[in-house]
């Protein structure tokens, strides 16, 4: 049995120091611009504002049916790296997983300004 209380819930002072999400601020700004009739491509939340193209859906379904559903090595699969190298005529290329914030600064630190360094982000 719970006892009702009229005392307000007291939160710690540090809760008031939490800043709003920068990601959601970008999304809100894109929504405002879109409401004004401005054509906006918004990747603020890490996902496009358009439907997933059919060929990507088909590839995802094929990967699931082929049991390609586990995490891969950090630098990406050899097949993925080879495909990017051949398509973009470079010698080698690191594949950086963009789901976590820490790999991006690390990649920017390690990759020279003239290097091509890809960031791939999975969306929900």
Tab-separated table of C-alpha atoms in Angstrom:
chain	number	residue	atom	x	y	z
A	1	UNK	CA	0.000	0.000	0.000
A	2	UNK	CA	1.374	3.398	-0.934
A	3	UNK	CA	0.875	6.557	1.021
A	4	UNK	CA	-0.004	9.699	-0.927
A	5	UNK	CA	2.077	12.724	-0.073
A	6	UNK	CA	1.549	16.394	-0.755
A	7	UNK	CA	5.261	17.186	-0.529
A	8	UNK	CA	6.757	18.108	-3.893
A	9	UNK	CA	9.456	15.886	-5.286
A	10	UNK	CA	12.817	17.528	-4.605
A	11	UNK	CA	15.402	17.108	-7.309
A	12	UNK	CA	19.117	17.678	-6.962
A	13	UNK	CA	20.646	20.974	-8.064
A	14	UNK	CA	22.626	19.215	-10.773
A	15	UNK	CA	19.424	18.323	-12.623
A	16	UNK	CA	18.992	22.034	-13.352
A	17	UNK	CA	22.418	22.149	-14.988
A	18	UNK	CA	21.472	19.633	-17.678
A	19	UNK	CA	21.337	21.433	-20.996
A	20	UNK	CA	18.744	20.699	-23.664
A	21	UNK	CA	19.780	18.169	-26.289
A	22	UNK	CA	21.747	19.833	-29.086
A	23	UNK	CA	20.434	17.148	-31.433
A	24	UNK	CA	16.831	17.938	-30.632
A	25	UNK	CA	17.534	21.683	-30.959
A	26	UNK	CA	18.775	21.067	-34.517
A	27	UNK	CA	15.677	18.965	-35.265
A	28	UNK	CA	13.401	21.707	-33.866
A	29	UNK	CA	15.152	24.355	-35.974
A	30	UNK	CA	14.798	22.209	-39.104
A	31	UNK	CA	11.098	21.749	-38.329
A	32	UNK	CA	10.662	25.540	-38.023
A	33	UNK	CA	12.374	26.114	-41.369
A	34	UNK	CA	10.318	23.375	-42.995
A	35	UNK	CA	7.118	24.994	-41.615
A	36	UNK	CA	8.204	28.213	-43.369
A	37	UNK	CA	8.301	26.326	-46.669
A	38	UNK	CA	12.082	26.021	-46.809
A	39	UNK	CA	13.343	22.745	-48.277
A	40	UNK	CA	15.509	21.205	-45.528
A	41	UNK	CA	17.480	17.981	-45.494
A	42	UNK	CA	17.730	17.304	-41.764
A	43	UNK	CA	20.264	14.799	-40.455
A	44	UNK	CA	20.189	16.287	-36.957
A	45	UNK	CA	18.738	13.169	-35.393
A	46	UNK	CA	20.924	10.918	-37.505
A	47	UNK	CA	18.186	9.868	-39.839
A	48	UNK	CA	16.878	11.271	-43.110
A	49	UNK	CA	13.444	12.834	-43.421
A	50	UNK	CA	12.563	10.612	-46.386
A	51	UNK	CA	11.605	6.976	-46.723
A	52	UNK	CA	14.327	4.358	-46.978
A	53	UNK	CA	14.979	3.613	-50.684
A	54	UNK	CA	13.763	0.208	-51.842
A	55	UNK	CA	17.227	-1.108	-52.796
A	56	UNK	CA	18.431	-0.450	-49.232
A	57	UNK	CA	15.387	-2.217	-47.786
A	58	UNK	CA	16.037	-5.169	-50.087
A	59	UNK	CA	19.710	-5.315	-49.057
A	60	UNK	CA	18.750	-5.207	-45.370
A	61	UNK	CA	16.237	-8.037	-45.805
A	62	UNK	CA	18.822	-10.104	-47.709
A	63	UNK	CA	21.371	-9.514	-44.928
A	64	UNK	CA	18.889	-10.668	-42.272
A	65	UNK	CA	17.924	-13.737	-44.302
A	66	UNK	CA	21.645	-14.494	-44.764
A	67	UNK	CA	22.180	-14.269	-40.985
A	68	UNK	CA	24.447	-11.243	-41.405
A	69	UNK	CA	23.131	-9.838	-38.120
A	70	UNK	CA	26.143	-9.658	-35.796
A	71	UNK	CA	28.486	-6.809	-35.010
A	72	UNK	CA	31.387	-6.565	-37.429
A	73	UNK	CA	35.021	-5.661	-36.828
A	74	UNK	CA	35.620	-2.023	-35.904
A	75	UNK	CA	37.261	-1.015	-39.208
A	76	UNK	CA	34.379	-2.540	-41.204
A	77	UNK	CA	34.228	-5.754	-43.172
A	78	UNK	CA	36.934	-6.355	-45.778
A	79	UNK	CA	34.216	-6.499	-48.457
A	80	UNK	CA	32.867	-3.072	-47.479
A	81	UNK	CA	36.311	-1.481	-47.354
A	82	UNK	CA	37.267	-3.032	-50.711
A	83	UNK	CA	34.043	-1.807	-52.331
A	84	UNK	CA	34.632	1.766	-51.134
A	85	UNK	CA	38.307	1.699	-52.148
A	86	UNK	CA	37.418	0.515	-55.657
A	87	UNK	CA	34.523	2.906	-56.097
A	88	UNK	CA	36.458	5.964	-54.945
A	89	UNK	CA	39.909	5.071	-56.345
A	90	UNK	CA	41.813	5.290	-53.051
A	91	UNK	CA	44.414	2.940	-51.585
A	92	UNK	CA	42.676	2.278	-48.288
A	93	UNK	CA	39.967	3.776	-46.163
A	94	UNK	CA	38.915	3.410	-42.536
A	95	UNK	CA	35.218	2.923	-41.842
A	96	UNK	CA	34.139	4.731	-38.690
A	97	UNK	CA	30.991	3.664	-36.884
A	98	UNK	CA	29.019	6.815	-36.177
A	99	UNK	CA	26.651	5.416	-33.540
A	100	UNK	CA	28.917	6.541	-30.722
A	101	UNK	CA	30.219	10.090	-30.359
A	102	UNK	CA	33.819	9.109	-29.514
A	103	UNK	CA	34.914	7.573	-32.846
A	104	UNK	CA	34.306	10.788	-34.787
A	105	UNK	CA	36.834	12.965	-32.920
A	106	UNK	CA	39.274	10.046	-32.957
A	107	UNK	CA	38.871	9.716	-36.721
A	108	UNK	CA	39.350	13.452	-37.195
A	109	UNK	CA	42.510	13.249	-35.111
A	110	UNK	CA	43.913	10.257	-36.982
A	111	UNK	CA	42.874	11.079	-40.556
A	112	UNK	CA	44.745	13.866	-42.312
A	113	UNK	CA	42.744	16.630	-43.979
A	114	UNK	CA	43.433	15.097	-47.410
A	115	UNK	CA	42.334	11.619	-46.369
A	116	UNK	CA	38.911	10.277	-47.138
A	117	UNK	CA	37.375	8.972	-43.933
A	118	UNK	CA	33.829	7.660	-43.974
A	119	UNK	CA	31.379	7.794	-41.097
A	120	UNK	CA	28.502	5.348	-41.302
A	121	UNK	CA	25.580	5.784	-38.954
A	122	UNK	CA	22.857	3.217	-38.522
A	123	UNK	CA	19.402	4.674	-38.006
A	124	UNK	CA	16.460	3.249	-36.142
